[in-house]
Amino acid sequence: AWHVQAIEAVYPEGPLNLVGHSFGGWVAHAMAARLQAKGRQVRSLTLIDSEGPGPGSTCGQPHTFSQTLLRLIEALEMSSGKPLGLDRVAFAQASDDQQQQQLHTAMVRAGLMPARSSARALDGTVRTFGAALRTPYHPELPYTGPAGLVLVDDPGLDAEGNAAEHRLMQQRWQQLLPGLKVWKAPGDHFSILKVPHVFSLAAWWHDGQALAQAQVVQ
């Protein structure tokens, strides 16, 4: 609701293209449905490596503080390409505050946080990341406009595992978006948004918009 309000303040009229990555795919879908219900044209909805909502989703689970930090560590290492070098045994035995301190120290060492910052600087990141992990999505309104799903590989899975993940993601979204167009992209969850893979993503998105516009004109 807040995202819709913010967009309407900047773009009060005209068609919109919405893009959501990861948990943001759920947010973008909910926004598209709300905007469409209000009579606003949503020209396209693009979901980038976003789990389809439903039982067994990664998000919507009761992650503890420690589990949240471990997932955050995995995300930070994948997105930055830098191992944080945390001692997992010492980490598991530490208190919540000590775990956040250990994470902060490792991030400073890897150049992901300024040395003069404190561990408390991670409060917002940890709180937001944890909220996303614990939040289930139960769509309240339908979205019937154009939609695309971008699939990427998980480096931690083999070919068979990635194929299974892709099938599940596609099946779940197609239940909500029957006309879904699917594209298998290069890269992984984070590198798809970075050079050079983001250029391929932009080209695919632009070509889709051009094709849709040509069909409208015809």
PDB file of C-alpha atoms in Angstrom:
ATOM      1  CA  ALA A   1       0.000   0.000   0.000  1.00  0.00           C
ATOM      2  CA  TRP A   2       2.842   2.373   0.839  1.00  0.00           C
ATOM      3  CA  HIS A   3       4.656   1.577  -2.405  1.00  0.00           C
ATOM      4  CA  VAL A   4       1.494   2.267  -4.419  1.00  0.00           C
ATOM      5  CA  GLN A   5       1.003   5.551  -2.603  1.00  0.00           C
ATOM      6  CA  ALA A   6       4.620   6.559  -3.249  1.00  0.00           C
ATOM      7  CA  ILE A   7       4.407   5.741  -6.962  1.00  0.00           C
ATOM      8  CA  GLU A   8       1.137   7.605  -7.380  1.00  0.00           C
ATOM      9  CA  ALA A   9       2.695  10.673  -5.769  1.00  0.00           C
ATOM     10  CA  VAL A  10       5.441  10.699  -8.405  1.00  0.00           C
ATOM     11  CA  TYR A  11       3.459   9.309 -11.372  1.00  0.00           C
ATOM     12  CA  PRO A  12      -0.202  10.196 -10.770  1.00  0.00           C
ATOM     13  CA  GLU A  13      -1.284   9.062 -14.246  1.00  0.00           C
ATOM     14  CA  GLY A  14      -0.198   7.030 -17.250  1.00  0.00           C
ATOM     15  CA  PRO A  15       0.815   3.387 -17.654  1.00  0.00           C
ATOM     16  CA  LEU A  16       3.347   1.768 -15.330  1.00  0.00           C
ATOM     17  CA  ASN A  17       5.950  -0.965 -15.707  1.00  0.00           C
ATOM     18  CA  LEU A  18       6.662  -2.782 -12.436  1.00  0.00           C
ATOM     19  CA  VAL A  19       9.723  -4.911 -11.715  1.00  0.00           C
ATOM     20  CA  GLY A  20      10.332  -6.992  -8.604  1.00  0.00           C
ATOM     21  CA  HIS A  21      13.430  -9.009  -7.680  1.00  0.00           C
ATOM     22  CA  SER A  22      13.351 -11.850  -5.136  1.00  0.00           C
ATOM     23  CA  PHE A  23      10.938 -10.938  -2.291  1.00  0.00           C
ATOM     24  CA  GLY A  24      10.288  -7.752  -4.268  1.00  0.00           C
ATOM     25  CA  GLY A  25       8.426  -9.891  -6.809  1.00  0.00           C
ATOM     26  CA  TRP A  26       5.675 -10.440  -4.240  1.00  0.00           C
ATOM     27  CA  VAL A  27       5.558  -6.714  -3.538  1.00  0.00           C
ATOM     28  CA  ALA A  28       5.423  -5.872  -7.241  1.00  0.00           C
ATOM     29  CA  HIS A  29       2.632  -8.399  -7.868  1.00  0.00           C
ATOM     30  CA  ALA A  30       0.568  -7.007  -4.984  1.00  0.00           C
ATOM     31  CA  MET A  31       1.156  -3.476  -6.296  1.00  0.00           C
ATOM     32  CA  ALA A  32       0.134  -4.444  -9.825  1.00  0.00           C
ATOM     33  CA  ALA A  33      -3.090  -6.002  -8.528  1.00  0.00           C
ATOM     34  CA  ARG A  34      -3.945  -2.975  -6.374  1.00  0.00           C
ATOM     35  CA  LEU A  35      -3.203  -0.487  -9.144  1.00  0.00           C
ATOM     36  CA  GLN A  36      -5.196  -2.472 -11.700  1.00  0.00           C
ATOM     37  CA  ALA A  37      -8.143  -2.690  -9.297  1.00  0.00           C
ATOM     38  CA  LYS A  38      -8.073   1.110  -9.078  1.00  0.00           C
ATOM     39  CA  GLY A  39      -8.263   1.389 -12.863  1.00  0.00           C
ATOM     40  CA  ARG A  40      -4.596   2.208 -13.423  1.00  0.00           C
ATOM     41  CA  GLN A  41      -2.922   0.649 -16.454  1.00  0.00           C
ATOM     42  CA  VAL A  42      -0.050  -1.666 -15.592  1.00  0.00           C
ATOM     43  CA  ARG A  43       1.773  -2.124 -18.858  1.00  0.00           C
ATOM     44  CA  SER A  44       3.955  -4.946 -17.547  1.00  0.00           C
ATOM     45  CA  LEU A  45       4.939  -6.866 -14.439  1.00  0.00           C
ATOM     46  CA  THR A  46       8.398  -8.448 -14.384  1.00  0.00           C
ATOM     47  CA  LEU A  47       9.394 -10.951 -11.684  1.00  0.00           C
ATOM     48  CA  ILE A  48      13.124 -11.645 -11.373  1.00  0.00           C
ATOM     49  CA  ASP A  49      13.993 -14.928  -9.643  1.00  0.00           C
ATOM     50  CA  SER A  50      11.021 -14.532  -7.331  1.00  0.00           C
ATOM     51  CA  GLU A  51       9.539 -17.578  -5.635  1.00  0.00           C
ATOM     52  CA  GLY A  52       5.927 -18.260  -6.417  1.00  0.00           C
ATOM     53  CA  PRO A  53       3.769 -17.859  -3.311  1.00  0.00           C
ATOM     54  CA  GLY A  54       2.474 -21.044  -1.746  1.00  0.00           C
ATOM     55  CA  PRO A  55       3.163 -23.736   0.864  1.00  0.00           C
ATOM     56  CA  GLY A  56       6.839 -24.505   1.331  1.00  0.00           C
ATOM     57  CA  SER A  57       8.125 -21.158   0.093  1.00  0.00           C
ATOM     58  CA  THR A  58      11.412 -19.979   1.589  1.00  0.00           C
ATOM     59  CA  CYS A  59       9.670 -16.862   2.839  1.00  0.00           C
ATOM     60  CA  GLY A  60       6.868 -17.185   5.334  1.00  0.00           C
ATOM     61  CA  GLN A  61       8.855 -19.461   7.633  1.00  0.00           C
ATOM     62  CA  PRO A  62       9.479 -18.782  11.373  1.00  0.00           C
ATOM     63  CA  HIS A  63      13.193 -17.992  11.064  1.00  0.00           C
ATOM     64  CA  THR A  64      15.014 -17.375  14.335  1.00  0.00           C
ATOM     65  CA  PHE A  65      17.482 -14.498  14.700  1.00  0.00           C
ATOM     66  CA  SER A  66      20.399 -16.871  14.117  1.00  0.00           C
ATOM     67  CA  GLN A  67      18.754 -18.433  11.065  1.00  0.00           C
ATOM     68  CA  THR A  68      18.084 -14.960   9.691  1.00  0.00           C
ATOM     69  CA  LEU A  69      21.731 -13.958  10.067  1.00  0.00           C
ATOM     70  CA  LEU A  70      22.914 -17.186   8.425  1.00  0.00           C
ATOM     71  CA  ARG A  71      20.660 -16.548   5.427  1.00  0.00           C
ATOM     72  CA  LEU A  72      21.894 -12.942   5.321  1.00  0.00           C
ATOM     73  CA  ILE A  73      25.497 -14.137   5.383  1.00  0.00           C
ATOM     74  CA  GLU A  74      24.802 -16.431   2.411  1.00  0.00           C
ATOM     75  CA  ALA A  75      23.204 -13.541   0.517  1.00  0.00           C
ATOM     76  CA  LEU A  76      26.081 -11.173   1.307  1.00  0.00           C
ATOM     77  CA  GLU A  77      28.709 -13.682   0.213  1.00  0.00           C
ATOM     78  CA  MET A  78      26.882 -14.443  -3.036  1.00  0.00           C
ATOM     79  CA  SER A  79      26.129 -10.820  -3.885  1.00  0.00           C
ATOM     80  CA  SER A  80      29.632  -9.548  -3.102  1.00  0.00           C
ATOM     81  CA  GLY A  81      31.600 -12.583  -4.250  1.00  0.00           C
ATOM     82  CA  LYS A  82      33.617 -12.298  -1.034  1.00  0.00           C
ATOM     83  CA  PRO A  83      33.742 -15.000   1.661  1.00  0.00           C
ATOM     84  CA  LEU A  84      33.148 -13.490   5.097  1.00  0.00           C
ATOM     85  CA  GLY A  85      35.260 -16.143   6.786  1.00  0.00           C
ATOM     86  CA  LEU A  86      33.077 -16.561   9.852  1.00  0.00           C
ATOM     87  CA  ASP A  87      33.773 -19.414  12.252  1.00  0.00           C
ATOM     88  CA  ARG A  88      30.419 -21.205  12.106  1.00  0.00           C
ATOM     89  CA  VAL A  89      30.996 -23.076  15.396  1.00  0.00           C
ATOM     90  CA  ALA A  90      31.801 -19.901  17.336  1.00  0.00           C
ATOM     91  CA  PHE A  91      28.945 -18.141  15.589  1.00  0.00           C
ATOM     92  CA  ALA A  92      26.426 -20.826  16.573  1.00  0.00           C
ATOM     93  CA  GLN A  93      27.492 -20.633  20.224  1.00  0.00           C
ATOM     94  CA  ALA A  94      27.248 -16.829  20.424  1.00  0.00           C
ATOM     95  CA  SER A  95      24.344 -14.717  21.669  1.00  0.00           C
ATOM     96  CA  ASP A  96      22.249 -12.647  19.268  1.00  0.00           C
ATOM     97  CA  ASP A  97      24.250  -9.477  19.955  1.00  0.00           C
ATOM     98  CA  GLN A  98      27.527 -11.349  19.631  1.00  0.00           C
ATOM     99  CA  GLN A  99      26.436 -12.888  16.332  1.00  0.00           C
ATOM    100  CA  GLN A 100      25.589  -9.464  14.918  1.00  0.00           C
ATOM    101  CA  GLN A 101      28.953  -8.167  16.160  1.00  0.00           C
ATOM    102  CA  GLN A 102      30.754 -11.069  14.485  1.00  0.00           C
ATOM    103  CA  LEU A 103      28.898 -10.410  11.231  1.00  0.00           C
ATOM    104  CA  HIS A 104      29.721  -6.710  11.377  1.00  0.00           C
ATOM    105  CA  THR A 105      33.414  -7.427  12.037  1.00  0.00           C
ATOM    106  CA  ALA A 106      33.507  -9.819   9.076  1.00  0.00           C
ATOM    107  CA  MET A 107      31.790  -7.282   6.815  1.00  0.00           C
ATOM    108  CA  VAL A 108      34.287  -4.572   7.801  1.00  0.00           C
ATOM    109  CA  ARG A 109      37.131  -6.994   7.093  1.00  0.00           C
ATOM    110  CA  ALA A 110      35.658  -7.747   3.647  1.00  0.00           C
ATOM    111  CA  GLY A 111      35.137  -4.073   2.855  1.00  0.00           C
ATOM    112  CA  LEU A 112      31.332  -4.303   2.977  1.00  0.00           C
ATOM    113  CA  MET A 113      30.966  -1.914   5.930  1.00  0.00           C
ATOM    114  CA  PRO A 114      33.037   1.141   6.902  1.00  0.00           C
ATOM    115  CA  ALA A 115      35.481   0.531   9.733  1.00  0.00           C
ATOM    116  CA  ARG A 116      34.096   3.433  11.758  1.00  0.00           C
ATOM    117  CA  SER A 117      30.563   1.975  11.775  1.00  0.00           C
ATOM    118  CA  SER A 118      29.119  -0.010  14.673  1.00  0.00           C
ATOM    119  CA  ALA A 119      27.330  -3.351  14.741  1.00  0.00           C
ATOM    120  CA  ARG A 120      24.100  -1.461  15.467  1.00  0.00           C
ATOM    121  CA  ALA A 121      24.322  -0.080  11.927  1.00  0.00           C
ATOM    122  CA  LEU A 122      23.096  -3.494  10.787  1.00  0.00           C
ATOM    123  CA  ASP A 123      19.881  -3.284  12.828  1.00  0.00           C
ATOM    124  CA  GLY A 124      17.725  -2.055   9.950  1.00  0.00           C
ATOM    125  CA  THR A 125      19.159  -4.527   7.451  1.00  0.00           C
ATOM    126  CA  VAL A 126      18.710  -7.497   9.786  1.00  0.00           C
ATOM    127  CA  ARG A 127      15.199  -6.425  10.782  1.00  0.00           C
ATOM    128  CA  THR A 128      14.070  -5.924   7.170  1.00  0.00           C
ATOM    129  CA  PHE A 129      15.703  -9.128   5.924  1.00  0.00           C
ATOM    130  CA  GLY A 130      14.135 -11.089   8.776  1.00  0.00           C
ATOM    131  CA  ALA A 131      10.707  -9.587   8.119  1.00  0.00           C
ATOM    132  CA  ALA A 132      10.923 -10.673   4.472  1.00  0.00           C
ATOM    133  CA  LEU A 133      11.918 -14.216   5.461  1.00  0.00           C
ATOM    134  CA  ARG A 134       9.016 -14.507   7.902  1.00  0.00           C
ATOM    135  CA  THR A 135       6.340 -12.930   5.693  1.00  0.00           C
ATOM    136  CA  PRO A 136       3.969 -15.204   3.739  1.00  0.00           C
ATOM    137  CA  TYR A 137       2.172 -13.860   0.679  1.00  0.00           C
ATOM    138  CA  HIS A 138      -1.489 -14.639   0.119  1.00  0.00           C
ATOM    139  CA  PRO A 139      -2.614 -12.615  -2.938  1.00  0.00           C
ATOM    140  CA  GLU A 140      -5.856 -10.807  -2.193  1.00  0.00           C
ATOM    141  CA  LEU A 141      -6.522  -9.355  -5.643  1.00  0.00           C
ATOM    142  CA  PRO A 142      -5.937 -10.778  -9.133  1.00  0.00           C
ATOM    143  CA  TYR A 143      -3.607  -9.218 -11.676  1.00  0.00           C
ATOM    144  CA  THR A 144      -4.562  -9.905 -15.285  1.00  0.00           C
ATOM    145  CA  GLY A 145      -2.058  -7.834 -17.252  1.00  0.00           C
ATOM    146  CA  PRO A 146       1.153  -8.806 -19.073  1.00  0.00           C
ATOM    147  CA  ALA A 147       3.705 -10.550 -16.881  1.00  0.00           C
ATOM    148  CA  GLY A 148       7.163 -12.038 -17.287  1.00  0.00           C
ATOM    149  CA  LEU A 149       9.254 -14.326 -15.087  1.00  0.00           C
ATOM    150  CA  VAL A 150      13.049 -14.350 -15.207  1.00  0.00           C
ATOM    151  CA  LEU A 151      14.670 -17.639 -14.171  1.00  0.00           C
ATOM    152  CA  VAL A 152      18.323 -17.930 -13.129  1.00  0.00           C
ATOM    153  CA  ASP A 153      20.426 -20.783 -11.796  1.00  0.00           C
ATOM    154  CA  ASP A 154      21.386 -21.281  -8.160  1.00  0.00           C
ATOM    155  CA  PRO A 155      25.158 -21.967  -8.038  1.00  0.00           C
ATOM    156  CA  GLY A 156      24.558 -24.282  -5.072  1.00  0.00           C
ATOM    157  CA  LEU A 157      22.374 -26.663  -7.107  1.00  0.00           C
ATOM    158  CA  ASP A 158      23.189 -29.031  -9.940  1.00  0.00           C
ATOM    159  CA  ALA A 159      21.383 -28.978 -13.281  1.00  0.00           C
ATOM    160  CA  GLU A 160      18.636 -31.304 -12.065  1.00  0.00           C
ATOM    161  CA  GLY A 161      18.095 -29.268  -8.900  1.00  0.00           C
ATOM    162  CA  ASN A 162      17.889 -26.016 -10.819  1.00  0.00           C
ATOM    163  CA  ALA A 163      15.441 -27.510 -13.299  1.00  0.00           C
ATOM    164  CA  ALA A 164      13.195 -28.627 -10.422  1.00  0.00           C
ATOM    165  CA  GLU A 165      13.344 -25.182  -8.806  1.00  0.00           C
ATOM    166  CA  HIS A 166      12.492 -23.525 -12.120  1.00  0.00           C
ATOM    167  CA  ARG A 167       9.523 -25.808 -12.711  1.00  0.00           C
ATOM    168  CA  LEU A 168       8.107 -25.123  -9.266  1.00  0.00           C
ATOM    169  CA  MET A 169       8.590 -21.365  -9.569  1.00  0.00           C
ATOM    170  CA  GLN A 170       6.974 -21.300 -12.997  1.00  0.00           C
ATOM    171  CA  GLN A 171       4.045 -23.513 -11.979  1.00  0.00           C
ATOM    172  CA  ARG A 172       3.213 -21.420  -8.924  1.00  0.00           C
ATOM    173  CA  TRP A 173       3.268 -18.126 -10.776  1.00  0.00           C
ATOM    174  CA  GLN A 174       1.303 -19.507 -13.718  1.00  0.00           C
ATOM    175  CA  GLN A 175      -1.542 -20.328 -11.332  1.00  0.00           C
ATOM    176  CA  LEU A 176      -1.813 -16.585 -10.686  1.00  0.00           C
ATOM    177  CA  LEU A 177      -0.636 -15.373 -14.098  1.00  0.00           C
ATOM    178  CA  PRO A 178      -1.913 -17.689 -16.880  1.00  0.00           C
ATOM    179  CA  GLY A 179      -0.329 -15.605 -19.651  1.00  0.00           C
ATOM    180  CA  LEU A 180       3.103 -15.583 -18.008  1.00  0.00           C
ATOM    181  CA  LYS A 181       6.104 -15.333 -20.321  1.00  0.00           C
ATOM    182  CA  VAL A 182       9.227 -17.070 -19.010  1.00  0.00           C
ATOM    183  CA  TRP A 183      12.863 -16.343 -19.820  1.00  0.00           C
ATOM    184  CA  LYS A 184      15.926 -18.316 -18.694  1.00  0.00           C
ATOM    185  CA  ALA A 185      18.558 -15.677 -17.980  1.00  0.00           C
ATOM    186  CA  PRO A 186      22.334 -15.861 -17.521  1.00  0.00           C
ATOM    187  CA  GLY A 187      23.876 -15.424 -14.092  1.00  0.00           C
ATOM    188  CA  ASP A 188      22.512 -16.076 -10.630  1.00  0.00           C
ATOM    189  CA  HIS A 189      20.195 -14.415  -8.101  1.00  0.00           C
ATOM    190  CA  PHE A 190      22.440 -11.381  -7.712  1.00  0.00           C
ATOM    191  CA  SER A 191      24.625 -11.243 -10.836  1.00  0.00           C
ATOM    192  CA  ILE A 192      21.533 -10.928 -13.067  1.00  0.00           C
ATOM    193  CA  LEU A 193      21.315  -7.343 -11.786  1.00  0.00           C
ATOM    194  CA  LYS A 194      24.999  -6.614 -12.444  1.00  0.00           C
ATOM    195  CA  VAL A 195      27.139  -6.033 -15.515  1.00  0.00           C
ATOM    196  CA  PRO A 196      27.300  -7.866 -17.879  1.00  0.00           C
ATOM    197  CA  HIS A 197      24.170  -9.969 -17.271  1.00  0.00           C
ATOM    198  CA  VAL A 198      21.964  -6.964 -16.577  1.00  0.00           C
ATOM    199  CA  PHE A 199      22.498  -5.897 -20.207  1.00  0.00           C
ATOM    200  CA  SER A 200      20.922  -9.165 -21.368  1.00  0.00           C
ATOM    201  CA  LEU A 201      18.053  -8.613 -18.929  1.00  0.00           C
ATOM    202  CA  ALA A 202      17.475  -5.090 -20.219  1.00  0.00           C
ATOM    203  CA  ALA A 203      17.558  -6.260 -23.847  1.00  0.00           C
ATOM    204  CA  TRP A 204      15.048  -9.051 -23.144  1.00  0.00           C
ATOM    205  CA  TRP A 205      12.747  -6.650 -21.313  1.00  0.00           C
ATOM    206  CA  HIS A 206      13.002  -4.003 -24.041  1.00  0.00           C
ATOM    207  CA  ASP A 207      12.359  -6.520 -26.823  1.00  0.00           C
ATOM    208  CA  GLY A 208       9.272  -7.740 -24.984  1.00  0.00           C
ATOM    209  CA  GLN A 209       7.937  -4.211 -24.678  1.00  0.00           C
ATOM    210  CA  ALA A 210       8.587  -3.524 -28.350  1.00  0.00           C
ATOM    211  CA  LEU A 211       6.818  -6.749 -29.390  1.00  0.00           C
ATOM    212  CA  ALA A 212       3.819  -5.980 -27.190  1.00  0.00           C
ATOM    213  CA  GLN A 213       3.575  -2.471 -28.603  1.00  0.00           C
ATOM    214  CA  ALA A 214       3.761  -3.790 -32.162  1.00  0.00           C
ATOM    215  CA  GLN A 215       0.922  -6.212 -31.451  1.00  0.00           C
ATOM    216  CA  VAL A 216      -1.199  -3.375 -30.062  1.00  0.00           C
ATOM    217  CA  VAL A 217      -0.558  -1.263 -33.156  1.00  0.00           C
ATOM    218  CA  GLN A 218      -1.452  -4.146 -35.477  1.00  0.00           C
TER     219      GLN A 218
END
